[in-house]
Coordinates of N, CA and C in Angstrom, one line a residue:
V540 N 117.1 129.1 114.3 CA 116.9 130.3 113.5 C 117.9 131.5 113.9
F541 N 118.4 131.5 115.1 CA 119.3 132.5 115.6 C 120.7 132.4 115.1
F542 N 121.1 131.2 114.7 CA 122.5 131.0 114.2 C 122.7 131.7 112.9
P543 N 121.8 131.5 111.9 CA 122.0 132.3 110.6 C 122.0 133.8 110.8
I544 N 121.1 134.3 111.8 CA 121.1 135.7 112.1 C 122.4 136.2 112.6
G545 N 123.0 135.4 113.5 CA 124.3 135.7 114.1 C 125.4 135.7 113.0
L546 N 125.3 134.8 112.1 CA 126.3 134.7 111.0 C 126.2 136.0 110.2
L547 N 125.0 136.4 109.9 CA 124.8 137.6 109.0 C 125.3 138.8 109.7
F548 N 125.0 139.0 110.9 CA 125.5 140.2 111.6 C 127.0 140.2 111.8
D549 N 127.5 139.0 112.0 CA 129.0 138.9 112.2 C 129.7 139.3 110.9
K550 N 129.1 138.9 109.8 CA 129.7 139.3 108.5 C 129.6 140.8 108.3
I551 N 128.4 141.4 108.7 CA 128.2 142.8 108.5 C 129.2 143.6 109.4
I552 N 129.4 143.2 110.6 CA 130.3 143.9 111.6 C 131.7 143.8 111.1
D553 N 132.1 142.7 110.4 CA 133.4 142.5 109.8 C 133.7 143.6 108.8
K554 N 132.7 144.2 108.2 CA 132.9 145.2 107.2 C 132.9 146.7 107.7
I555 N 132.7 146.8 109.0 CA 132.6 148.2 109.6 C 134.0 148.5 110.3
P556 N 134.7 149.5 109.7 CA 136.1 149.8 110.2 C 136.0 150.3 111.7
G557 N 136.9 149.8 112.5 CA 136.9 150.2 113.9 C 136.1 149.3 114.7
V558 N 134.8 149.1 114.4 CA 133.9 148.3 115.1 C 134.4 146.8 115.0
N559 N 134.9 146.5 113.8 CA 135.3 145.1 113.6 C 136.5 144.7 114.5
R560 N 137.1 145.6 115.1 CA 138.3 145.3 116.0 C 137.9 145.2 117.4
I561 N 136.7 145.5 117.8 CA 136.2 145.4 119.2 C 136.0 143.9 119.5
H562 N 136.7 143.5 120.5 CA 136.5 142.1 121.0 C 136.4 142.1 122.5
I563 N 135.3 141.6 123.0 CA 135.1 141.6 124.5 C 134.9 140.1 124.9
D564 N 135.8 139.7 125.8 CA 135.7 138.3 126.3 C 135.0 138.2 127.6
P565 N 134.6 137.1 128.1 CA 133.9 136.9 129.4 C 134.7 137.4 130.6
E566 N 136.0 137.1 130.5 CA 136.8 137.5 131.7 C 136.8 139.0 132.0
N567 N 136.9 139.8 130.9 CA 136.8 141.2 131.1 C 135.5 141.7 131.6
V568 N 134.4 141.1 131.1 CA 133.1 141.6 131.5 C 132.8 141.3 133.0
Q569 N 133.1 140.0 133.4 CA 132.9 139.7 134.8 C 133.8 140.4 135.7
K570 N 135.0 140.7 135.3 CA 135.9 141.5 136.1 C 135.4 142.9 136.3
K571 N 134.8 143.5 135.3 CA 134.3 144.9 135.4 C 133.0 145.0 136.2
M572 N 132.2 144.0 136.0 CA 130.9 144.0 136.7 C 130.9 143.6 138.1
G573 N 132.0 142.8 138.4 CA 132.1 142.3 139.8 C 130.9 141.5 140.3
I574 N 130.6 141.8 141.6 CA 129.5 141.0 142.2 C 128.1 141.4 141.5
F575 N 128.0 142.6 140.9 CA 126.8 142.9 140.2 C 126.6 142.2 138.9
G576 N 127.6 141.5 138.5 CA 127.5 140.7 137.3 C 126.9 139.3 137.5
E577 N 126.7 139.0 138.8 CA 126.1 137.7 139.2 C 124.7 137.7 138.8
P578 N 124.1 136.6 138.2 CA 122.7 136.5 137.8 C 121.8 136.9 139.0
M579 N 122.1 136.4 140.2 CA 121.2 136.7 141.3 C 121.1 138.2 141.6
M580 N 122.2 138.9 141.5 CA 122.2 140.3 141.7 C 121.5 141.1 140.7
V581 N 121.7 140.6 139.4 CA 120.9 141.3 138.3 C 119.4 141.1 138.5
G582 N 119.0 139.9 138.8 CA 117.6 139.6 139.0 C 117.0 140.4 140.2
T583 N 117.8 140.5 141.3 CA 117.3 141.3 142.4 C 117.2 142.7 142.1
I584 N 118.1 143.3 141.4 CA 118.1 144.7 141.0 C 116.9 144.9 140.1
L585 N 116.7 144.1 139.1 CA 115.6 144.2 138.2 C 114.2 144.1 138.9
G586 N 114.2 143.1 139.9 CA 112.9 143.0 140.7 C 112.6 144.2 141.5
V587 N 113.6 144.8 142.1 CA 113.4 146.0 142.8 C 112.9 147.2 141.9
L588 N 113.6 147.3 140.8 CA 113.2 148.4 139.8 C 111.7 148.2 139.3
L589 N 111.4 146.9 139.0 CA 110.0 146.6 138.5 C 109.0 146.9 139.6
G590 N 109.4 146.6 140.9 CA 108.5 146.8 142.0 C 108.3 148.3 142.2
I591 N 109.3 149.1 142.1 CA 109.2 150.6 142.2 C 108.3 151.1 141.1
I592 N 108.5 150.6 139.8 CA 107.7 151.1 138.7 C 106.2 150.7 138.9
A593 N 106.0 149.5 139.5 CA 104.6 149.1 139.7 C 103.9 149.7 140.8
G594 N 104.7 150.5 141.6 CA 104.1 151.2 142.8 C 103.9 150.3 144.0
Y595 N 104.7 149.3 144.1 CA 104.5 148.4 145.3 C 105.1 149.1 146.6
D596 N 104.6 148.6 147.7 CA 105.2 149.2 149.0 C 106.5 148.5 149.2
F597 N 107.2 149.0 150.2 CA 108.6 148.6 150.4 C 108.8 147.1 150.6
K598 N 107.8 146.5 151.4 CA 107.9 145.1 151.6 C 107.8 144.3 150.4
H599 N 106.8 144.6 149.5 CA 106.6 143.8 148.3 C 107.7 144.1 147.2
I600 N 108.3 145.3 147.3 CA 109.4 145.6 146.4 C 110.6 144.6 146.7
L601 N 110.9 144.5 148.0 CA 112.0 143.6 148.4 C 111.6 142.1 148.1
L602 N 110.4 141.8 148.3 CA 109.9 140.4 148.0 C 110.0 140.1 146.5
L603 N 109.6 141.0 145.7 CA 109.8 140.8 144.3 C 111.2 140.7 143.8
G604 N 112.1 141.6 144.4 CA 113.5 141.5 144.1 C 114.1 140.2 144.5
I605 N 113.8 139.7 145.7 CA 114.4 138.5 146.1 C 113.9 137.3 145.3
S606 N 112.6 137.4 144.9 CA 112.0 136.3 144.1 C 112.6 136.2 142.8
I607 N 112.7 137.3 142.1 CA 113.3 137.3 140.7 C 114.8 137.0 140.8
G608 N 115.5 137.4 141.8 CA 116.9 137.1 142.0 C 117.0 135.6 142.2
G609 N 116.1 135.0 142.9 CA 116.1 133.5 143.1 C 115.9 132.8 141.8
V610 N 115.0 133.2 141.0 CA 114.7 132.6 139.7 C 115.9 132.7 138.8
M611 N 116.5 133.9 138.8 CA 117.7 134.1 137.9 C 118.9 133.2 138.4
F612 N 119.0 132.9 139.7 CA 120.0 132.1 140.2 C 119.8 130.6 140.0
I613 N 118.6 130.1 140.3 CA 118.3 128.7 140.3 C 118.0 128.1 138.9
L614 N 117.2 128.8 138.1 CA 116.7 128.2 136.8 C 117.8 127.8 135.9
P615 N 118.8 128.7 135.6 CA 119.9 128.3 134.7 C 120.7 127.1 135.2
R616 N 120.8 127.0 136.5 CA 121.5 125.8 137.1 C 120.7 124.6 137.0
M617 N 119.4 124.7 137.2 CA 118.6 123.5 137.0 C 118.6 123.0 135.6
V618 N 118.6 123.9 134.6 CA 118.6 123.4 133.2 C 120.0 122.8 132.9
R619 N 121.0 123.5 133.4 CA 122.4 123.0 133.2 C 122.6 121.6 133.7
I620 N 122.1 121.3 135.0 CA 122.3 120.0 135.6 C 121.6 118.9 134.8
L621 N 120.3 119.3 134.4 CA 119.5 118.3 133.6 C 120.2 118.0 132.3
M622 N 120.7 119.0 131.6 CA 121.3 118.8 130.3 C 122.7 118.1 130.4
E623 N 123.4 118.4 131.4 CA 124.8 117.8 131.6 C 124.6 116.3 131.8
G624 N 123.5 115.8 132.2 CA 123.3 114.4 132.4 C 123.3 113.6 131.1
L625 N 123.1 114.4 130.0 CA 123.2 113.8 128.6 C 124.6 113.6 128.1
L626 N 125.5 114.3 128.7 CA 126.9 114.3 128.1 C 127.5 112.9 128.2
P627 N 127.4 112.2 129.3 CA 128.0 110.8 129.3 C 127.4 109.9 128.3
L628 N 126.1 110.0 128.1 CA 125.4 109.3 127.0 C 126.0 109.6 125.6
S629 N 126.1 110.9 125.4 CA 126.7 111.4 124.1 C 128.1 110.8 123.9
E630 N 128.9 110.9 124.9 CA 130.3 110.4 124.8 C 130.3 108.9 124.5
A631 N 129.4 108.1 125.2 CA 129.4 106.7 125.0 C 128.9 106.3 123.5
I632 N 127.9 107.1 123.0 CA 127.5 106.8 121.7 C 128.6 107.2 120.7
K633 N 129.3 108.3 120.9 CA 130.3 108.6 120.0 C 131.5 107.6 120.0
K634 N 131.8 107.1 121.1 CA 132.8 106.0 121.2 C 132.4 104.8 120.4
Y635 N 131.1 104.4 120.5 CA 130.6 103.3 119.8 C 130.6 103.5 118.3
L636 N 130.2 104.7 117.9 CA 130.3 105.0 116.4 C 131.7 105.0 115.9
N637 N 132.6 105.6 116.7 CA 134.0 105.6 116.2 C 134.6 104.2 116.1
A638 N 134.2 103.3 117.0 CA 134.6 101.9 116.9 C 134.0 101.2 115.7
K639 N 132.8 101.5 115.5 CA 132.1 100.8 114.4 C 132.5 101.4 113.0
Y640 N 132.8 102.7 113.0 CA 133.2 103.3 111.7 C 134.5 104.0 111.9
P641 N 135.6 103.3 112.0 CA 137.0 103.8 112.2 C 137.4 104.8 111.2
G642 N 138.0 105.9 111.6 CA 138.5 106.9 110.6 C 137.5 108.0 110.4
R643 N 136.2 107.8 110.9 CA 135.2 108.9 110.7 C 135.3 109.9 111.9
D644 N 136.1 110.8 111.8 CA 136.2 111.9 112.8 C 135.2 112.9 112.7
D645 N 134.3 112.9 111.6 CA 133.3 113.9 111.4 C 132.0 113.5 112.0
L646 N 132.0 112.5 112.8 CA 130.7 112.1 113.4 C 130.5 112.8 114.7
F647 N 129.4 113.5 114.9 CA 129.0 114.3 116.1 C 127.7 113.9 116.6
I648 N 127.5 114.0 117.9 CA 126.2 113.7 118.5 C 125.5 115.0 118.8
G649 N 124.3 115.2 118.3 CA 123.6 116.4 118.6 C 122.9 116.4 119.9
L650 N 123.0 117.4 120.7 CA 122.4 117.6 122.0 C 121.6 118.9 122.0
D651 N 120.7 119.0 123.0 CA 120.0 120.3 123.1 C 120.9 121.4 123.4
I652 N 120.6 122.6 122.9 CA 121.5 123.8 123.1 C 121.7 124.2 124.5
A653 N 120.8 123.7 125.4 CA 120.9 124.1 126.8 C 122.2 123.6 127.4
V654 N 122.9 122.6 126.8 CA 124.1 122.1 127.4 C 125.2 123.2 127.3
A655 N 125.0 124.2 126.5 CA 125.9 125.3 126.3 C 125.7 126.5 127.3
V656 N 124.6 126.4 128.0 CA 124.2 127.6 128.9 C 125.3 127.9 129.9
G657 N 126.1 126.9 130.3 CA 127.2 127.2 131.3 C 128.4 127.9 130.7
N658 N 128.5 128.1 129.4 CA 129.6 128.8 128.8 C 129.7 130.2 129.3
P659 N 130.9 130.7 129.7 CA 131.0 132.1 130.3 C 130.6 133.2 129.3
A660 N 130.9 133.0 128.0 CA 130.5 134.0 127.0 C 129.0 134.1 126.9
I661 N 128.3 133.0 127.0 CA 126.9 133.0 126.9 C 126.2 133.6 128.1
I662 N 126.7 133.2 129.3 CA 126.2 133.8 130.5 C 126.4 135.3 130.6
S663 N 127.6 135.8 130.2 CA 127.8 137.2 130.2 C 126.9 137.9 129.2
T664 N 126.7 137.4 128.0 CA 125.8 138.0 127.0 C 124.4 138.1 127.6
A665 N 123.9 137.0 128.2 CA 122.6 136.9 128.7 C 122.4 138.0 129.8
L666 N 123.4 138.1 130.7 CA 123.4 139.1 131.8 C 123.2 140.5 131.2
I667 N 124.0 140.8 130.2 CA 123.9 142.2 129.6 C 122.6 142.4 128.9
L668 N 122.0 141.3 128.3 CA 120.8 141.5 127.5 C 119.6 141.6 128.5
T669 N 119.7 141.1 129.7 CA 118.6 141.2 130.7 C 118.0 142.6 130.9
P670 N 118.8 143.5 131.3 CA 118.3 144.9 131.5 C 117.9 145.5 130.1
I671 N 118.7 145.2 129.1 CA 118.4 145.7 127.7 C 117.0 145.3 127.3
S672 N 116.6 144.0 127.5 CA 115.3 143.5 127.1 C 114.2 144.2 127.8
V673 N 114.4 144.5 129.1 CA 113.3 145.2 129.9 C 113.2 146.6 129.4
F674 N 114.3 147.2 129.1 CA 114.3 148.6 128.7 C 113.6 148.7 127.3
I675 N 114.0 147.8 126.4 CA 113.3 147.8 125.1 C 111.8 147.6 125.2
A676 N 111.4 146.6 126.1 CA 110.0 146.3 126.2 C 109.2 147.5 126.7
F677 N 109.8 148.4 127.5 CA 109.1 149.6 128.0 C 109.0 150.6 126.9
L678 N 110.0 150.7 126.0 CA 110.0 151.8 125.0 C 109.5 151.4 123.6
L679 N 109.5 150.1 123.3 CA 109.2 149.7 122.0 C 107.7 150.0 121.6
P680 N 107.5 150.8 120.6 CA 106.1 151.1 120.1 C 105.3 149.8 119.7
G681 N 104.1 149.6 120.2 CA 103.3 148.5 119.8 C 103.5 147.3 120.6
N682 N 104.5 147.3 121.5 CA 104.8 146.1 122.3 C 103.9 146.1 123.6
K683 N 103.3 144.9 123.9 CA 102.5 144.8 125.0 C 102.9 143.7 126.0
V684 N 104.1 143.1 125.7 CA 104.7 142.0 126.5 C 105.8 142.5 127.4
L685 N 105.7 142.2 128.6 CA 106.8 142.6 129.6 C 107.6 141.3 129.9
P686 N 108.8 141.1 129.4 CA 109.5 139.9 129.7 C 109.9 139.8 131.2
L687 N 109.6 138.6 131.8 CA 109.9 138.4 133.2 C 110.5 137.0 133.4
G688 N 109.7 136.0 133.4 CA 110.2 134.6 133.6 C 111.1 134.2 132.5
D689 N 110.9 134.7 131.3 CA 111.8 134.3 130.2 C 113.2 134.9 130.3
L690 N 113.4 135.9 131.1 CA 114.7 136.6 131.2 C 115.7 135.6 131.7
A691 N 115.4 134.6 132.5 CA 116.3 133.7 133.0 C 116.8 132.7 131.9
N692 N 116.0 132.7 130.8 CA 116.3 131.8 129.7 C 116.9 132.5 128.5
L693 N 117.3 133.8 128.7 CA 117.9 134.5 127.6 C 119.2 133.8 127.1
A694 N 119.8 133.1 128.0 CA 121.0 132.4 127.6 C 120.8 131.4 126.5
V695 N 119.6 130.8 126.5 CA 119.3 129.8 125.5 C 119.2 130.5 124.1
M696 N 118.6 131.6 124.0 CA 118.5 132.4 122.8 C 119.9 132.9 122.4
A697 N 120.6 133.4 123.4 CA 121.9 134.0 123.1 C 123.0 133.0 122.7
S698 N 122.8 131.7 123.1 CA 123.8 130.7 122.8 C 124.2 130.6 121.4
M699 N 123.2 130.5 120.5 CA 123.4 130.3 119.1 C 124.1 131.6 118.5
I700 N 123.7 132.7 119.0 CA 124.2 134.0 118.5 C 125.7 134.1 118.9
V701 N 126.0 133.8 120.2 CA 127.4 133.8 120.7 C 128.2 132.8 119.9
L702 N 127.6 131.7 119.6 CA 128.4 130.6 118.8 C 128.7 131.2 117.4
A703 N 127.7 131.8 116.8 CA 128.0 132.4 115.4 C 129.0 133.5 115.5
C704 N 129.1 134.2 116.6 CA 130.0 135.4 116.7 C 131.3 134.9 117.3
R705 N 131.5 133.6 117.5 CA 132.7 133.0 118.0 C 133.1 133.5 119.4
G706 N 132.1 133.7 120.3 CA 132.4 134.1 121.6 C 132.6 135.6 121.9
N707 N 132.5 136.4 120.8 CA 132.6 137.8 121.0 C 131.4 138.4 121.6
I708 N 131.4 138.8 122.8 CA 130.2 139.3 123.5 C 129.7 140.6 122.9
F709 N 130.6 141.5 122.5 CA 130.1 142.7 121.9 C 129.3 142.5 120.6
R710 N 129.8 141.6 119.8 CA 129.0 141.3 118.5 C 127.7 140.6 118.9
A711 N 127.7 139.7 119.8 CA 126.5 139.0 120.2 C 125.5 139.9 120.7
V712 N 125.8 140.9 121.6 CA 124.9 141.8 122.1 C 124.3 142.7 121.0
I713 N 125.1 143.2 120.1 CA 124.6 144.0 119.0 C 123.7 143.2 118.1
T714 N 124.0 142.0 117.9 CA 123.1 141.1 117.1 C 121.8 140.8 117.8
A715 N 121.9 140.6 119.1 CA 120.7 140.2 119.8 C 119.6 141.3 120.0
I716 N 120.0 142.6 119.9 CA 119.1 143.7 120.1 C 118.0 143.6 119.1
P717 N 118.2 143.6 117.7 CA 117.1 143.5 116.8 C 116.3 142.2 116.9
V718 N 117.0 141.1 117.4 CA 116.3 139.9 117.6 C 115.3 140.1 118.8
I719 N 115.7 140.7 119.8 CA 114.8 141.0 120.9 C 113.6 141.9 120.5
V720 N 113.8 142.9 119.7 CA 112.8 143.7 119.2 C 111.8 142.9 118.4
A721 N 112.3 142.0 117.5 CA 111.4 141.1 116.7 C 110.6 140.2 117.6
D722 N 111.3 139.6 118.6 CA 110.6 138.7 119.5 C 109.5 139.4 120.3
L723 N 109.7 140.6 120.7 CA 108.6 141.3 121.5 C 107.4 141.6 120.6
W724 N 107.7 142.1 119.4 CA 106.6 142.3 118.4 C 105.8 141.1 118.1
I725 N 106.5 140.0 117.8 CA 105.8 138.7 117.5 C 105.1 138.2 118.7
A726 N 105.7 138.3 119.9 CA 105.0 137.8 121.1 C 103.7 138.6 121.4
T727 N 103.7 139.9 121.0 CA 102.5 140.7 121.2 C 101.5 140.3 120.2
K728 N 101.9 140.0 118.9 CA 100.9 139.7 117.9 C 100.3 138.3 118.1
I729 N 101.1 137.4 118.7 CA 100.6 136.0 118.9 C 99.9 135.8 120.2
A730 N 99.9 136.8 121.0 CA 99.2 136.7 122.3 C 97.8 136.2 122.3
P731 N 96.9 136.7 121.4 CA 95.5 136.2 121.3 C 95.5 134.8 121.0
F732 N 96.4 134.3 120.2 CA 96.4 132.9 119.8 C 96.8 132.0 121.0
I733 N 97.8 132.4 121.7 CA 98.3 131.7 122.9 C 97.2 131.7 124.0
T734 N 96.6 132.9 124.2 CA 95.5 133.0 125.2 C 94.3 132.1 124.9
G735 N 94.0 132.0 123.6 CA 92.9 131.1 123.1 C 93.2 129.7 123.4
M736 N 94.4 129.2 123.2 CA 94.8 127.9 123.5 C 94.8 127.6 125.0
A737 N 95.2 128.6 125.7 CA 95.2 128.4 127.2 C 93.8 128.2 127.7
K738 N 92.8 129.0 127.2 CA 91.4 128.9 127.6 C 90.8 127.6 127.1
D739 N 91.2 127.1 125.9 CA 90.7 125.8 125.4 C 91.1 124.6 126.3
V740 N 92.2 124.7 127.0 CA 92.6 123.6 127.9 C 92.3 123.9 129.3
N741 N 91.5 125.0 129.5 CA 91.1 125.4 130.9 C 92.2 125.8 131.8
F742 N 93.2 126.4 131.2 CA 94.3 126.9 132.0 C 93.9 128.0 132.9
K743 N 94.3 127.8 134.2 CA 93.8 128.8 135.2 C 94.6 130.1 135.2
M744 N 93.9 131.1 134.8 CA 94.6 132.4 134.7 C 94.7 133.0 136.2
A745 N 95.6 134.0 136.3 CA 95.7 134.7 137.6 C 94.4 135.3 138.0
E746 N 94.1 135.2 139.3 CA 92.9 135.6 139.8 C 92.7 137.1 139.5
G747 N 91.6 137.5 139.0 CA 91.3 138.9 138.7 C 91.8 139.3 137.3
S748 N 92.5 138.4 136.6 CA 93.2 138.8 135.4 C 92.2 138.8 134.2
S749 N 92.2 139.8 133.4 CA 91.3 139.8 132.2 C 92.1 140.1 131.0
G750 N 93.4 140.0 131.1 CA 94.3 140.3 130.0 C 94.7 139.0 129.2
Q751 N 95.7 139.1 128.4 CA 96.2 138.0 127.6 C 97.5 137.5 128.1
V752 N 97.9 136.3 127.7 CA 99.1 135.7 128.0 C 99.9 135.4 126.8
S753 N 101.2 135.5 126.9 CA 102.1 135.3 125.8 C 103.5 134.8 126.3
S754 N 104.4 134.6 125.4 CA 105.8 134.2 125.8 C 106.8 135.0 125.0
F755 N 107.7 135.6 125.7 CA 108.7 136.5 125.1 C 109.6 135.7 124.1
L756 N 110.2 134.6 124.6 CA 111.1 133.9 123.7 C 110.5 132.8 122.9
D757 N 109.7 131.9 123.5 CA 109.1 130.8 122.7 C 108.0 131.4 121.8
G758 N 107.1 132.2 122.4 CA 106.1 132.8 121.6 C 106.6 133.8 120.6
G759 N 107.7 134.4 120.8 CA 108.2 135.4 119.9 C 109.2 134.9 118.9
N760 N 109.4 133.6 118.9 CA 110.4 132.9 118.0 C 110.0 133.2 116.6
P761 N 110.8 133.9 115.7 CA 110.4 134.2 114.4 C 110.1 132.9 113.5
F762 N 110.8 131.9 113.7 CA 110.6 130.7 112.9 C 109.3 130.0 113.2
R763 N 109.0 129.9 114.5 CA 107.7 129.3 114.9 C 106.5 130.2 114.4
F764 N 106.7 131.5 114.5 CA 105.6 132.4 114.0 C 105.4 132.2 112.5
W765 N 106.5 132.1 111.8 CA 106.5 131.8 110.4 C 105.7 130.6 110.0
L766 N 106.0 129.5 110.8 CA 105.3 128.2 110.6 C 103.8 128.4 110.8
L767 N 103.4 129.1 111.9 CA 102.0 129.4 112.2 C 101.3 130.1 111.1
E768 N 102.0 131.1 110.5 CA 101.4 131.9 109.4 C 101.3 131.0 108.2
I769 N 102.2 130.1 107.9 CA 102.0 129.2 106.8 C 100.7 128.4 106.9
F770 N 100.5 127.8 108.1 CA 99.3 127.0 108.3 C 98.0 127.9 108.4
N771 N 98.2 129.2 108.6 CA 97.1 130.1 108.5 C 96.8 130.5 107.1
G772 N 97.6 130.1 106.1 CA 97.4 130.4 104.7 C 98.0 131.8 104.3
N773 N 98.9 132.3 105.1 CA 99.5 133.6 104.8 C 100.3 133.5 103.5
I774 N 100.0 134.2 102.4 CA 100.7 134.1 101.1 C 102.1 134.5 101.3
I775 N 102.4 135.6 102.0 CA 103.8 136.0 102.2 C 104.6 135.0 102.9
A776 N 104.1 134.4 103.9 CA 104.8 133.3 104.6 C 105.1 132.1 103.7
I777 N 104.1 131.7 102.9 CA 104.3 130.6 102.0 C 105.3 131.0 100.9
G778 N 105.3 132.2 100.5 CA 106.3 132.6 99.5 C 107.7 132.7 100.0
L779 N 107.9 132.7 101.3 CA 109.2 132.7 101.9 C 109.9 131.4 102.0
I780 N 109.1 130.3 101.7 CA 109.7 128.9 101.8 C 110.9 128.8 100.9
P781 N 110.9 129.2 99.6 CA 112.2 129.0 98.9 C 113.3 129.9 99.4
V782 N 113.0 131.1 100.0 CA 114.0 131.9 100.6 C 114.7 131.2 101.7
L783 N 113.9 130.6 102.6 CA 114.4 129.8 103.7 C 115.3 128.7 103.2
A784 N 114.9 128.0 102.1 CA 115.7 127.0 101.6 C 117.1 127.5 101.1
L785 N 117.1 128.7 100.5 CA 118.3 129.3 100.1 C 119.2 129.7 101.3
V786 N 118.6 130.1 102.4 CA 119.3 130.5 103.6 C 120.0 129.3 104.2
I787 N 119.2 128.2 104.3 CA 119.8 126.9 104.8 C 121.0 126.4 103.9
Y788 N 120.8 126.5 102.6 CA 121.9 126.1 101.7 C 123.1 127.0 101.9
G789 N 122.9 128.3 102.0 CA 123.9 129.3 102.2 C 124.7 129.1 103.5
V790 N 124.0 128.8 104.6 CA 124.6 128.5 105.9 C 125.4 127.3 105.8
F791 N 124.9 126.3 105.1 CA 125.6 125.0 105.0 C 126.9 125.2 104.2
R792 N 126.9 126.0 103.1 CA 128.1 126.2 102.4 C 129.1 127.1 103.2
L793 N 128.6 128.0 103.9 CA 129.4 128.9 104.7 C 130.1 128.2 105.9
T794 N 129.4 127.3 106.5 CA 130.0 126.6 107.7 C 130.5 125.2 107.4
K795 N 130.5 124.8 106.2 CA 130.9 123.4 105.9 C 132.4 123.3 106.2
G796 N 132.7 122.3 107.0 CA 134.1 122.0 107.4 C 134.6 122.9 108.5
T797 N 133.7 123.7 109.1 CA 134.1 124.6 110.2 C 133.5 124.2 111.5
V798 N 134.3 124.1 112.5 CA 133.8 123.8 113.9 C 133.7 125.1 114.7
Y799 N 132.4 125.4 115.1 CA 132.2 126.6 115.9 C 132.2 126.1 117.4
A800 N 133.1 126.6 118.2 CA 133.2 126.2 119.6 C 133.7 127.4 120.4

């Protein structure tokens, strides 16, 4: 769902004089941010800030900072290692298909988007979006979700947007901001439903917790929320089915014969 959004904003930015000339690549971002551009440092700083806001003592502020820094450092690498294991299989299948159907250079093997997480443009975009997401979560009216664990997976959401923007970090960040706003609102609205499912399967809540649980990225995914509303009988959601069909057709026509890499 994020790829069509990325294409739309990319076309809009193309029409804005001056802004359409801004191009920021990963090398410049990492050079300017230095050591503070490392995922572990971003996570540690965010953890310390969250600990201060929560009123923790010095010990627990440091513990929270180190813990979140560790998550930001390890989780993307774990996902990348697991997904890279699929690449040899993909190459083998592609060789087999090319041998069986000679001359078909248009055959591609689809893999999970997580294989793209290691791309420098995607990592840089996710790093920039991390503090932006927390900032928006605190200020957004009606939002009740504080993104934490999902921050390490922002690269997965950003990957399709970066792809649509052809690696331009500036455009990807601008595009991702309204997406983050929508994700937070949807995650808040869907929290009672997710909490109900958790209770139905006897999910163990945190001790002393009486609140609700939700998910910033998965729970806030606009497409999944739309599907849920369809099965709930929402007339507006059902009416959007032909609109989605037109969007899919438009994206197909727009990207036909184009390789985004």
